[in-house]
Structure formats: C-alpha cells, structure tokens
Coordinates of C-alpha atoms and ligand atoms in Angstrom, one line a residue:
M163 CA -14.2 17.3 -6.3
T164 CA -17.9 16.6 -5.4
D165 CA -19.8 13.8 -3.9
D166 CA -22.7 13.8 -6.2
R167 CA -24.8 10.5 -5.9
R168 CA -25.9 10.5 -9.6
Y169 CA -23.6 8.2 -11.4
P170 CA -22.6 9.5 -14.8
D171 CA -23.6 7.6 -18.0
A172 CA -20.2 8.0 -19.5
V173 CA -16.7 9.4 -18.5
D174 CA -13.3 9.2 -20.0
V175 CA -11.7 7.4 -17.1
V176 CA -13.1 5.2 -14.4
I177 CA -10.9 4.5 -11.4
V178 CA -11.8 1.6 -9.1
G179 CA -10.5 2.1 -5.6
S180 CA -9.4 5.3 -3.8
G181 CA -6.2 4.1 -2.1
P182 CA -2.9 5.8 -2.8
T183 CA -2.5 4.2 -6.2
G184 CA -6.0 5.1 -7.4
A185 CA -5.5 8.6 -6.0
A186 CA -2.2 8.8 -8.0
Y187 CA -4.1 8.2 -11.2
A188 CA -6.6 10.9 -10.3
R189 CA -3.8 13.4 -9.4
I190 CA -1.7 12.9 -12.5
L191 CA -4.7 13.0 -14.8
S192 CA -5.9 16.2 -13.1
E193 CA -2.5 17.7 -13.7
E194 CA -1.8 16.5 -17.2
A195 CA -5.2 15.9 -18.8
P196 CA -7.6 18.3 -16.9
E197 CA -10.2 18.0 -19.7
A198 CA -10.7 14.3 -19.0
T199 CA -13.8 13.3 -17.1
I200 CA -13.0 10.9 -14.2
A201 CA -15.3 8.9 -12.0
M202 CA -13.7 7.1 -9.0
F203 CA -15.7 4.3 -7.3
E204 CA -14.8 3.2 -3.8
V205 CA -16.7 0.3 -2.1
G206 CA -16.1 1.7 1.4
P207 CA -17.4 4.8 3.2
T208 CA -15.7 8.2 3.6
V209 CA -14.3 8.1 7.1
S210 CA -12.2 11.2 7.3
N211 CA -12.1 14.8 6.1
P212 CA -10.8 15.8 3.6
P213 CA -11.7 12.4 2.0
G214 CA -8.8 10.0 2.2
A215 CA -7.1 11.8 5.1
H216 CA -5.1 9.6 7.5
V217 CA -7.0 8.6 10.6
K218 CA -4.0 9.4 12.8
N219 CA -4.7 13.1 11.9
I220 CA -8.1 12.8 13.7
E221 CA -7.3 14.2 17.2
D222 CA -10.4 12.8 19.0
V223 CA -9.5 9.3 20.0
R224 CA -13.1 8.1 19.9
Q225 CA -13.7 9.6 16.4
R226 CA -10.4 8.0 15.3
A227 CA -11.5 4.6 16.6
L228 CA -14.9 5.0 14.8
A229 CA -13.1 5.9 11.5
Q230 CA -11.0 2.7 11.9
E231 CA -14.0 0.5 12.6
R232 CA -15.9 2.0 9.6
S233 CA -13.0 0.9 7.4
E234 CA -13.3 -2.7 8.5
G235 CA -16.1 -3.5 6.0
P236 CA -17.5 -7.0 6.7
G237 CA -15.0 -7.4 9.5
A238 CA -16.2 -4.4 11.6
G239 CA -16.6 -5.4 15.2
A240 CA -14.0 -8.2 15.2
A241 CA -11.0 -8.0 17.6
T242 CA -8.0 -6.1 16.4
V243 CA -4.4 -5.7 17.6
D244 CA -2.7 -2.3 17.7
S245 CA 0.8 -3.1 16.6
P246 CA 2.6 -5.9 14.8
G247 CA 4.7 -6.4 17.9
A248 CA 1.6 -7.4 19.7
V249 CA 0.8 -10.2 17.3
T250 CA 2.1 -13.5 18.5
A251 CA 2.6 -16.4 16.1
G252 CA -0.7 -18.2 15.4
T253 CA -2.9 -15.3 16.4
R254 CA -5.6 -14.4 13.8
A255 CA -6.5 -10.7 14.4
G256 CA -6.3 -7.7 12.1
R257 CA -4.8 -4.3 12.8
P258 CA -7.3 -1.4 13.5
G259 CA -8.8 -0.2 10.2
T260 CA -8.3 -3.6 8.5
Y261 CA -10.2 -6.8 8.4
L262 CA -9.2 -10.3 7.7
L263 CA -10.0 -12.6 4.8
Q264 CA -12.7 -14.7 6.4
D265 CA -12.1 -18.0 4.7
G266 CA -10.0 -19.5 1.9
Y267 CA -6.8 -18.1 3.4
Q268 CA -5.1 -21.5 3.8
A269 CA -5.5 -24.6 1.6
E270 CA -5.0 -28.0 3.2
G271 CA -1.3 -28.8 3.6
E272 CA -0.1 -25.3 2.6
D273 CA 1.1 -22.4 4.7
G274 CA -1.5 -20.0 3.4
L275 CA -1.8 -16.3 4.3
P276 CA -3.7 -16.7 7.7
V277 CA -3.9 -12.9 8.3
A278 CA -4.4 -11.6 4.8
A279 CA -6.2 -8.3 5.3
F280 CA -8.0 -5.5 3.6
S281 CA -9.3 -2.0 4.3
S282 CA -12.6 -0.7 2.7
N283 CA -12.8 3.0 3.0
V284 CA -12.0 6.1 1.0
G285 CA -8.2 6.2 1.0
G286 CA -7.9 2.4 1.5
M287 CA -5.0 1.2 3.6
G288 CA -3.4 4.5 2.9
V289 CA -5.6 6.0 5.7
H290 CA -4.1 3.5 8.2
W291 CA -0.5 3.0 7.1
T292 CA 2.7 3.9 8.8
G293 CA 3.9 5.9 5.8
A294 CA 7.4 4.3 5.4
C295 CA 8.6 5.0 1.9
P296 CA 12.0 3.4 1.3
A297 CA 13.2 3.1 -2.3
P298 CA 13.9 -0.5 -3.5
G299 CA 17.5 -1.6 -4.1
G300 CA 19.3 -4.3 -6.0
K301 CA 17.0 -7.2 -7.1
E302 CA 14.0 -5.4 -5.6
R303 CA 14.0 -2.9 -8.5
P304 CA 11.8 -3.5 -11.6
D305 CA 14.7 -2.3 -13.8
F306 CA 13.0 -2.8 -17.1
V307 CA 10.7 0.1 -16.3
P308 CA 12.0 3.2 -18.2
G309 CA 12.7 6.2 -16.0
F310 CA 12.1 4.3 -12.8
D311 CA 14.2 6.7 -10.6
D312 CA 12.3 9.7 -11.9
L313 CA 9.0 7.9 -11.2
L314 CA 10.1 7.3 -7.6
E315 CA 10.8 11.0 -7.4
D316 CA 7.3 11.8 -8.7
S317 CA 5.9 9.3 -6.2
R318 CA 7.7 11.1 -3.3
R319 CA 6.2 14.3 -4.5
V320 CA 2.6 13.1 -4.6
L321 CA 2.9 11.1 -1.3
G322 CA 4.5 14.1 0.4
V323 CA 7.5 12.1 1.6
T324 CA 10.0 13.8 4.0
T325 CA 13.0 12.5 6.0
D326 CA 13.1 15.2 8.7
A327 CA 9.7 15.0 10.3
F328 CA 11.1 13.2 13.4
D329 CA 14.4 14.9 13.7
G330 CA 13.4 16.2 17.1
A331 CA 12.8 12.7 18.4
P332 CA 15.2 11.8 21.2
Y333 CA 17.8 9.1 20.7
S334 CA 17.1 8.6 16.9
Q335 CA 20.6 9.4 16.0
L336 CA 21.9 7.3 18.8
V337 CA 19.9 4.3 17.5
R338 CA 21.2 4.9 14.0
D339 CA 24.8 5.2 15.2
L340 CA 24.5 1.9 17.2
L341 CA 23.0 0.1 14.2
A342 CA 25.5 1.7 11.7
A343 CA 28.4 0.3 13.7
V344 CA 27.3 -3.3 12.9
V345 CA 25.7 -2.8 9.5
D346 CA 27.4 -0.1 7.4
H347 CA 30.8 -1.7 6.8
G348 CA 31.2 -2.3 3.0
R349 CA 27.9 -0.7 2.0
S350 CA 27.4 2.1 -0.5
A351 CA 25.9 5.4 0.9
A352 CA 22.4 4.5 -0.3
E353 CA 22.6 1.1 1.5
R354 CA 23.7 2.5 4.9
V355 CA 21.5 2.9 8.0
Q356 CA 19.6 6.2 7.7
R357 CA 16.4 8.0 8.5
M358 CA 13.3 6.3 7.1
P359 CA 11.7 8.4 4.4
L360 CA 8.1 8.9 5.6
A361 CA 4.9 10.2 4.1
V362 CA 4.6 12.6 7.0
H363 CA 5.1 16.4 7.2
R364 CA 5.0 19.0 9.8
R365 CA 2.3 21.7 9.5
E366 CA 3.1 25.4 10.0
D367 CA 1.7 25.2 13.5
G368 CA 4.2 22.4 14.3
R369 CA 1.8 19.4 14.3
L370 CA 2.7 16.3 12.4
V371 CA 0.4 15.3 9.5
W372 CA 0.4 11.8 8.0
S373 CA -0.2 11.5 4.3
G374 CA -3.3 9.6 3.2
S375 CA -4.9 9.6 -0.2
D376 CA -5.9 13.2 0.5
V377 CA -2.3 14.3 0.1
V378 CA -2.0 12.2 -3.1
F379 CA -5.2 13.7 -4.5
G380 CA -3.8 17.2 -3.7
D381 CA -5.6 20.4 -4.5
E382 CA -5.2 19.6 -8.2
T383 CA -7.7 16.8 -7.9
R384 CA -9.9 18.5 -5.4
A385 CA -10.2 21.6 -7.7
N386 CA -10.8 19.4 -10.8
R387 CA -14.5 19.8 -11.7
N388 CA -14.2 16.9 -14.0
F389 CA -13.4 14.5 -11.2
T390 CA -16.0 12.9 -9.0
L391 CA -15.5 10.4 -6.1
F392 CA -18.4 8.0 -5.3
D393 CA -18.0 6.1 -2.1
E394 CA -20.0 3.0 -1.0
S395 CA -19.9 2.0 -4.7
L396 CA -18.9 -1.6 -5.5
V397 CA -17.5 -2.2 -9.0
T398 CA -18.6 -5.7 -9.8
C399 CA -16.9 -5.9 -13.3
V400 CA -15.2 -4.2 -16.1
L401 CA -17.3 -4.0 -19.2
L402 CA -15.5 -4.9 -22.5
E403 CA -16.3 -4.3 -26.1
G404 CA -14.3 -6.3 -28.6
G405 CA -12.0 -7.2 -25.7
E406 CA -11.2 -3.5 -24.9
A407 CA -12.3 -1.4 -22.0
A408 CA -15.8 0.0 -22.4
G409 CA -16.8 0.9 -18.8
V410 CA -17.8 -0.7 -15.5
E411 CA -20.8 -2.2 -13.8
V412 CA -21.2 -0.6 -10.4
K413 CA -23.5 -1.3 -7.5
D414 CA -24.6 1.6 -5.3
L415 CA -24.4 0.1 -1.9
R416 CA -26.8 2.7 -0.5
T417 CA -29.7 1.7 -2.8
G418 CA -28.6 -1.7 -4.1
E419 CA -29.1 -0.4 -7.7
V420 CA -26.7 -1.6 -10.4
H421 CA -25.6 0.9 -13.1
S422 CA -23.4 0.7 -16.2
V423 CA -20.9 3.6 -16.6
A424 CA -19.2 3.8 -20.0
A425 CA -15.5 4.7 -20.0
R426 CA -12.7 4.7 -22.5
Y427 CA -10.2 3.8 -19.9
V428 CA -10.7 1.7 -16.7
V429 CA -8.1 1.7 -13.9
V430 CA -8.5 -1.1 -11.4
A431 CA -6.7 0.0 -8.2
A432 CA -8.6 -2.3 -5.8
D433 CA -5.6 -3.7 -3.8
A434 CA -3.4 -6.7 -4.6
L435 CA -6.1 -9.3 -3.8
R436 CA -9.2 -7.5 -5.1
T437 CA -7.8 -6.2 -8.3
P438 CA -7.4 -9.7 -9.7
Q439 CA -10.9 -10.4 -8.3
V440 CA -12.4 -7.6 -10.4
L441 CA -10.5 -8.8 -13.4
Y442 CA -11.6 -12.4 -12.8
A443 CA -15.3 -11.3 -12.4
S444 CA -15.0 -9.5 -15.7
G445 CA -13.7 -12.6 -17.6
I446 CA -10.2 -11.0 -18.0
R447 CA -8.2 -14.1 -17.0
P448 CA -4.7 -14.1 -18.4
D449 CA -2.6 -17.1 -17.2
A450 CA -0.6 -15.0 -14.8
L451 CA -3.7 -13.5 -13.1
G452 CA -3.4 -13.9 -9.3
R453 CA -0.1 -15.8 -9.6
M454 CA 3.4 -15.1 -8.1
L455 CA 1.5 -13.7 -5.1
N456 CA 4.0 -12.8 -2.4
D457 CA 4.0 -11.4 1.1
Q458 CA 7.0 -10.4 3.1
T459 CA 7.5 -12.6 6.1
Q460 CA 8.1 -10.3 9.0
V461 CA 10.3 -11.0 12.0
V462 CA 10.1 -8.6 15.0
Y463 CA 12.0 -8.1 18.1
A464 CA 12.5 -5.3 20.6
S465 CA 15.5 -3.9 22.5
R466 CA 16.0 -1.2 25.2
L467 CA 18.6 1.5 25.0
R468 CA 21.0 1.4 27.9
D469 CA 21.5 4.3 30.3
V470 CA 19.3 6.9 28.8
A471 CA 17.7 9.7 30.9
P472 CA 14.2 10.9 30.1
P473 CA 14.3 13.9 27.6
P474 CA 12.8 17.0 29.1
G475 CA 9.2 17.9 28.2
V476 CA 7.9 14.7 26.5
D477 CA 4.5 13.3 27.5
V478 CA 3.7 9.6 27.6
A479 CA 1.8 8.7 24.4
E480 CA -0.4 5.7 23.5
S481 CA 1.2 2.4 23.1
G482 CA 2.7 1.7 19.7
T483 CA 1.7 4.9 17.9
L484 CA 4.1 7.3 16.2
R485 CA 4.6 10.4 18.3
E486 CA 7.1 13.1 18.7
Q487 CA 9.4 10.8 20.5
S488 CA 9.2 8.1 17.8
G489 CA 12.2 8.1 15.5
V490 CA 11.9 5.8 12.5
S491 CA 15.1 4.4 11.1
W492 CA 15.9 2.3 8.0
V493 CA 18.3 -0.6 7.5
P494 CA 18.2 -0.9 3.7
Y495 CA 17.8 -4.2 1.9
T496 CA 20.9 -5.4 -0.1
D497 CA 21.2 -8.5 -2.3
D498 CA 23.8 -9.8 0.2
V499 CA 21.7 -9.1 3.3
P500 CA 18.2 -9.5 1.8
Y501 CA 16.1 -8.1 4.6
H502 CA 14.4 -4.7 4.8
G503 CA 14.8 -3.2 8.3
Q504 CA 12.3 -0.9 9.8
V505 CA 13.2 0.3 13.3
M506 CA 10.8 2.4 15.4
Q507 CA 11.3 3.9 18.8
L508 CA 8.3 3.2 21.0
D509 CA 7.3 4.7 24.3
A510 CA 6.0 1.5 25.7
S511 CA 7.3 -2.0 25.6
P512 CA 5.5 -4.6 23.4
I513 CA 6.2 -7.1 26.2
P514 CA 5.1 -6.1 29.7
L515 CA 7.9 -4.9 31.9
A516 CA 7.9 -4.9 35.7
D517 CA 5.7 -2.3 37.4
D518 CA 8.7 -0.6 39.1
D519 CA 10.5 -0.3 35.7
P520 CA 9.3 2.9 34.1
V521 CA 9.9 3.3 30.4
V522 CA 11.8 6.3 29.2
P523 CA 9.8 7.5 26.1
G524 CA 11.7 6.6 22.9
S525 CA 14.0 4.2 24.7
I526 CA 12.3 1.0 23.6
V527 CA 13.4 0.2 20.1
G528 CA 11.1 -2.0 18.0
L529 CA 12.9 -3.8 15.2
G530 CA 11.2 -5.4 12.2
L531 CA 12.9 -7.3 9.3
F532 CA 10.9 -8.1 6.2
C533 CA 12.0 -10.9 4.0
A534 CA 11.7 -11.1 0.2
K535 CA 9.7 -14.1 -1.0
D536 CA 11.2 -16.9 -3.1
L537 CA 8.6 -16.3 -6.0
Q538 CA 6.6 -19.3 -7.1
W539 CA 4.1 -19.5 -10.0
D540 CA 1.8 -21.7 -7.9
D541 CA 1.5 -19.1 -5.0
R542 CA -1.7 -17.4 -6.0
V543 CA -5.0 -16.0 -5.2
A544 CA -7.6 -18.0 -7.2
F545 CA -11.3 -17.5 -7.3
A546 CA -14.3 -19.8 -6.8
D547 CA -17.0 -19.9 -9.5
D548 CA -19.7 -21.2 -7.2
E549 CA -19.0 -19.2 -4.0
V550 CA -19.0 -15.5 -3.3
D551 CA -17.5 -13.3 -0.6
S552 CA -19.5 -10.9 1.6
Y553 CA -19.6 -8.3 -1.2
G554 CA -21.0 -10.9 -3.6
M555 CA -17.7 -11.1 -5.5
P556 CA -16.0 -14.4 -6.5
A557 CA -14.7 -15.9 -3.3
M558 CA -10.9 -15.9 -2.8
R559 CA -8.9 -19.1 -2.4
I560 CA -5.3 -18.5 -1.4
H561 CA -2.6 -21.0 -2.3
Y562 CA 0.7 -20.2 -0.6
R563 CA 3.7 -22.1 0.5
L564 CA 7.1 -21.2 2.0
T565 CA 9.9 -22.9 0.1
D566 CA 13.1 -24.2 1.7
A567 CA 14.8 -21.0 0.5
D568 CA 12.1 -19.0 2.4
R569 CA 12.7 -20.9 5.5
R570 CA 16.4 -20.3 5.3
A571 CA 15.8 -16.6 4.7
I572 CA 13.5 -16.4 7.8
A573 CA 16.2 -18.2 9.9
G574 CA 18.7 -15.7 8.6
A575 CA 16.4 -12.8 9.4
R576 CA 15.9 -14.1 13.0
A577 CA 19.7 -14.3 13.5
E578 CA 20.2 -10.8 12.0
I579 CA 17.5 -9.2 14.2
V580 CA 19.1 -10.6 17.3
R581 CA 22.4 -9.2 16.2
L582 CA 20.8 -5.8 15.6
A583 CA 18.9 -5.9 18.9
E584 CA 22.1 -6.6 20.8
A585 CA 23.8 -3.8 19.0
V586 CA 21.1 -1.3 20.1
G587 CA 20.9 -2.3 23.8
D588 CA 19.3 -5.0 25.9
P589 CA 17.0 -7.3 23.9
I590 CA 13.5 -7.6 25.5
G591 CA 12.2 -11.2 25.6
S592 CA 14.0 -14.4 24.9
E593 CA 13.7 -14.6 21.1
P594 CA 12.2 -12.7 18.1
F595 CA 8.7 -13.4 16.8
T596 CA 8.0 -14.5 13.3
L597 CA 4.6 -13.0 12.5
P598 CA 1.8 -15.0 10.9
L599 CA 2.0 -14.9 7.1
G600 CA 0.0 -12.0 5.7
S601 CA 1.0 -9.6 8.6
S602 CA 3.1 -7.4 6.3
L603 CA 0.0 -6.1 4.6
H604 CA 2.3 -5.9 1.5
Y605 CA 0.9 -8.4 -0.9
Q606 CA 2.6 -8.2 -4.3
G607 CA 2.8 -9.8 -7.7
S608 CA -0.9 -10.8 -8.4
V609 CA -1.3 -8.6 -11.5
R610 CA 2.4 -8.4 -12.2
M611 CA 4.0 -6.2 -14.7
G612 CA 6.3 -7.6 -17.4
A613 CA 8.7 -6.2 -20.0
T614 CA 7.0 -8.2 -22.7
D615 CA 3.8 -10.3 -23.1
D616 CA 5.5 -13.7 -22.6
G617 CA 2.6 -15.2 -20.6
T618 CA 4.3 -14.7 -17.2
S619 CA 2.8 -11.2 -16.6
V620 CA -0.6 -9.5 -16.6
C621 CA 0.3 -6.0 -17.6
S622 CA 2.8 -3.9 -19.6
P623 CA 5.3 -1.4 -18.1
D624 CA 2.5 1.2 -18.6
S625 CA 0.3 -1.1 -16.3
E626 CA -2.1 -1.8 -19.3
V627 CA -3.4 -5.3 -19.2
W628 CA -1.9 -7.2 -22.2
I629 CA -5.1 -8.9 -23.2
A630 CA -7.5 -6.0 -22.5
P631 CA -6.4 -2.7 -24.1
R632 CA -7.2 0.4 -22.1
V633 CA -7.8 -1.6 -18.9
F634 CA -5.1 -0.6 -16.4
V635 CA -4.1 -2.2 -13.1
A636 CA -2.6 -0.5 -10.1
G637 CA -1.3 -1.3 -6.6
N638 CA 1.3 -3.5 -5.0
G639 CA 0.0 -6.4 -7.2
V640 CA 1.7 -4.8 -10.2
I641 CA 5.2 -5.1 -8.6
P642 CA 6.9 -8.0 -10.4
T643 CA 10.1 -8.3 -8.2
P644 CA 10.4 -10.1 -4.8
M645 CA 10.5 -6.8 -2.9
A646 CA 11.3 -6.8 0.8
C647 CA 10.8 -3.1 1.4
N648 CA 7.5 -1.3 2.0
P649 CA 6.0 -1.2 -1.5
T650 CA 3.7 1.8 -1.7
L651 CA 6.4 4.3 -2.9
T652 CA 7.0 1.9 -5.8
S653 CA 3.4 1.1 -6.6
V654 CA 2.6 4.8 -6.7
A655 CA 5.6 5.3 -9.0
L656 CA 4.3 2.7 -11.4
A657 CA 0.8 4.3 -11.1
V658 CA 2.3 7.7 -12.1
R659 CA 3.7 6.1 -15.3
G660 CA 0.3 4.4 -16.1
A661 CA -1.6 7.6 -15.5
R662 CA 0.8 9.5 -17.8
S663 CA 0.3 7.1 -20.6
I664 CA -3.5 7.6 -20.3
A665 CA -3.1 11.4 -20.1
K666 CA -0.9 11.3 -23.2
D667 CA -3.4 9.2 -25.1
I668 CA -6.3 11.5 -24.1
T669 CA -4.4 14.7 -24.9
E670 CA -3.2 13.4 -28.3
N671 CA -6.7 12.2 -29.2
T672 CA -8.2 15.5 -28.2
D673 CA -5.5 17.4 -30.2
A674 CA -6.2 15.1 -33.2
R675 CA -10.0 15.7 -32.9
E676 CA -9.4 19.5 -32.7
R677 CA -7.1 19.4 -35.7
T678 CA -9.8 17.5 -37.7
H679 CA -12.4 20.0 -36.5
D680 CA -10.2 23.0 -37.5
K681 CA -9.7 21.4 -41.0
E682 CA -13.4 21.0 -41.4
V683 CA -14.1 24.6 -40.3
H684 CA -11.5 26.0 -42.7
A685 CA -12.4 23.7 -45.6
Ligands
LIG787 P1 -5.5 0.2 -1.0 O1 -5.0 1.4 -0.2 O2 -5.7 -1.0 -0.3 O3 -6.9 0.7 -1.6 C1 -7.7 -0.1 -2.5 C2 -9.1 0.4 -2.4 O4 -9.9 -0.3 -3.3 C3 -9.7 0.1 -1.0 O5 -10.2 1.3 -0.5 C4 -10.9 -0.8 -1.4 O6 -12.0 -0.6 -0.5 C5 -11.2 -0.5 -2.8 N1 -11.9 -1.5 -3.5 C6 -11.5 -2.9 -3.5 N2 -12.4 -3.5 -4.3 C7 -13.3 -2.6 -4.9 C8 -14.3 -2.7 -5.8 N3 -14.7 -3.9 -6.3 N4 -15.0 -1.6 -6.1 C9 -14.7 -0.4 -5.5 N5 -13.6 -0.3 -4.7 C10 -12.9 -1.4 -4.4 N6 2.9 0.4 3.0 C11 4.1 1.1 2.9 O7 4.6 1.2 1.8 N7 4.7 1.6 4.0 C12 4.2 1.5 5.3 O8 4.7 2.0 6.2 C13 2.9 0.8 5.4 N8 2.4 0.6 6.6 C14 1.1 0.1 6.7 C15 0.5 0.0 8.0 C16 -0.8 -0.4 8.1 C17 -1.4 -0.5 9.5 C18 -1.5 -0.8 6.9 C19 -3.0 -1.2 7.0 C20 -0.9 -0.7 5.7 C21 0.4 -0.3 5.6 N9 1.1 -0.3 4.3 C22 2.3 0.3 4.2 C23 0.4 -0.7 3.1 C24 -0.1 0.4 2.3 O9 -1.2 1.1 3.0 C25 -0.6 -0.1 1.0 O10 0.6 -0.5 0.3 C26 -1.3 1.0 0.1 O11 -2.4 1.5 0.8 C27 -1.7 0.3 -1.2 O12 -2.4 1.3 -2.0 P2 -3.5 0.8 -3.0 O13 -4.1 2.0 -3.6 O14 -2.9 -0.1 -4.0 O15 -4.6 -0.1 -2.2

C-alpha cells in the first residue's frame, strides 16, 4: 500500500471512496484476486495513521481535534456538537468530523433533512463512527440476497466486531437486566436485550482500539503491492464505453489537474448521497437513482441509575465519549416493536445537573431509539444541472417528507423510550428529544439493490448497476429495506458480496487467458 502521487493510466479496478465499504472491496479483492491492480481515490485528506484509523485512537486531544477538523471538508471551522444528546430540535450543527449539506437540504413545504452530513477524509465516516454493529432483523433484512447471514459473518470479520470489549464497564449488566425486565417477554433469544456488537477490540496492552477503515483494509490490503490509495483526489465521473465501465475522470486536488484512469471495473463507494451524485454526473441515471432515500428518525432520552456507588479506580472522562466505564447495550428491532435501541452509559449528563450533584461514572444512561422510515418513491436526493456544490459536483436537492405512519412511529418511539428510561432509573429532563432529521447519519436507499431489474432499484444483488455493467455501487445507499438499526455491518456485508463477484470475474478471466496462452504455446 503506497501513496504514490502518479495516477496510473489503467488498472483493473477503481474504487471511489475509502470508507468502510470501499475498504471492504479493497480487502476482499486483496484476499481473493491479489493479481488485480486497484486504485482507490478519496476526495479527503489522510488524517490518521495507519490511513483510515479511527480518530478516537489518537491519544493527543489536540491532534484528534485537528484530524476531525480536517475531515470536515468545505464545512471545516463551522460549529460542531459532540453528542447526539446535545442536539436539541431545530439546531443545525454537525458532529465533530462531519460537515452539513450547505443548501438544498429542505424544499419548501417539506420536512427535508436539515442536518444531512458527510465526512471527507481517508476512512470516511468510519473514522468517526461509534462502531455499533447490530444485525438487522425481521423486515429490516434484505432477504433476497443469497447467503446474507454468511455475508454478515464476513462483515464482522473485516470490521473486527466484538461483544466483550466493554465487559469491564460498571453497571452494564445492571442496565441490561433492568431493560430486559420490561422488554424481553415473548422475544426470541436474538431479539432480547444484549451487549451491543461493536467494532472495537482490546489490544494486548489492554487499550481499546476502535475499528476504522484501517481494520477493514487489514494487512492483506496494506501488503498488496497492486493496491494504491490516492487521497485528495475527486472522482468527477465514471467513464463508460458502450454503456459499460471504462474508467474514471479524477481531479488531483493538490494540483487541480484532471486525469483519466482506465478501469475494467469501477466501484462507487462515495456515501449514500455522493454515490448517486457521481452516477448522475456520469450520465448513469436509472429511474430509481437517489429515490427511496431514508434516514432513521432518532429519539433520545437519558436516565440515571438509582443508588449506585462509584466503582473503584475509574477516572472522569470527557463528556459523551466511550471510555472504560461506558457499556453499550442493544434493544433489538422487531417487526412488532419497530425501533432499534442503542443504550450507552455516559460519565456526564447530557443535561446539566446541580453543582452539588456529582455524577458517578457510568451511572447516566443515554437511550436512543431509531425509527424505520415509511419508504416513499418521492423521498429523494435529486441533482441540479445548473448549480454545483463546493467540490464542483452537481448540487444536491433533497426532497423528504414524513408520512402519517412516520409520525405515528415517532410518537410510539417517544412513548417507548420513556418506558425504558423509567425502567432504568430516574429519567433526566421532562421529555425525550426528537432529533432533527438527518441526525442518524444513516442515509439509505438512494442506490438501492433489487432482486430483479424491475425499474424500482439501481443495482443487482451483486451491487452491479443494472444499466451500467461493471459499475458497482457500495454503501448504505444500497440497502433496500427500511432499516432501523445501524447500517454499516449490512452495507459492508453487501460490499463483500459485490467484491467477490468482481474477484471471481477477474480470476476466471485470468484463468481463461492463461488457458488460451497455454494452448497457443503447446500448439
Ligand atoms: P463513508 O464512510 O461516508 O465514506 C465515503 C467516502 O467517499 C468519504 O471518505 C468521501 O470523502 C468519499 N467520497 C465521496 N465522494 C467522492 C468522490 N467524488 N471522489 C472521491 N471520494 C469521494 N454506523 C453504524 O453502523 N454504527 C454506528 O455506531 C455509527 N456511528 C456513527 C457515528 C458517527 C459520529 C458518524 C459520523 C457515523 C456513524 N455511523 C455509524 C455511520 C457510519 O460511519 C457509516 O455508515 C459508514 O462510514 C459508511 O461507510 P461508507 O464507506 O459507505 O461511506
């Protein structure tokens, strides 16, 4: 893995975007088609070492803040808020490491996605994420995808998912027991309250390490001499020949020069809003492009465990960050109770408490419920032909409305979160917050996968764009179901399948070429 600034003239595979899903393509291709030449182009800078490492692994607080700011692309310098719990309804501010869509986020008379956000850096949002990796259940599952459960297992492997990293956290089991008492009745084992699977592991020296794209790349990609990552490189369009992938046009942001790089396969893994943007800019515009866009409306509340004494030997950590005392628990989605619950123990209250009321670390329990969207064809990211964004790409125009079913679901989630907060302890504050739309950072559906090319989807179960052979799409935008749970485990699983289909194609073509060559030699 090198950072050579000379772009190649031609490679086998171009990958656009270096977040977890782009990195999954690099990893699987490195494992299964190591002879393939791969160029990965990322518009943002490298902000961590190894490239794509999670910023929480940067111990120096100032260096971490700098890495976050450098990820904020055209939004760098704008105000940020450090936890979803700190966002009150109506506030427009991004989380550190992200920046907001500057305009076009709300059409007149619509709800819009006021805090739709992006990260532009090597590793994408995967350098800033919380790492929650629950598996989807019930109607969340894209069941037409063959071998979906095995793909989830592969996804856990490349993301480095564990369930025991926070086992030492005080009160986690207590929180789960309190929640289970009001949730688990009548649920199957997979649907009961449990530890949240997290892309976090403990190093040999005991320190916690958060997975970023570096973990997904793995040593397999870093050792692959046929793989090159180019940062600060904007892919402006996919090049087609006869409607099929032929390469990309890429702008070197350091010099302003534009190059063409030929490729047999192009994977666009540029996030759920920018993947359709790249396709649109390339003239790849199937009817479903950008449509069925969905975000998970998020309801948050906090509660305080009753009668807990400080555990020995824990230090007070920064507000809102995951530390040794932070247990993370999961209340799974079910079709009957269609909210995904993420419960994190905090060491500080999201709402100020009285000065003479010291917080026992781990005793404040932050609850979040994510709602699945009622999918609508007209909810979409569209693009302007006569306006561009700060990268010079077609400007985004979000069209997004909550339906009556969505409003009922949000009311249901608000009632449910109060029930859960009361089960855990004493709720903090008079009522839950419903966060501004877009807060989940889980935008889905915009380049959705379908079982068949019936006009309602963009790509096949292999993630290949129906109308543009050998152009692949990756990321949460591929997810076709109204998913309430955190989507990265699923989008990486779907990326694994897409990467395998490319690897198979490359390997079979190479074998066929070798057989032809052998025949010619022996003739
Ligand atoms: P991204 O990680 O967004 O990467 C896309 C990359 O493409 C970016 O680096 C971008 O700069 C690049 N790009 C875009 N356009 C171009 C172009 N034209 N040319 C070149 N490069 C381009 N998800 C979960 O599942 N669980 C969680 O707990 C969770 N917590 C989160 C917490 C935070 C604070 C944040 C910010 C996100 C969280 N997420 C979580 C979301 C998660 O990070 C994303 O789902 C995941 O990163 C998506 O991976 P991706 O590869 O599809 O896209």
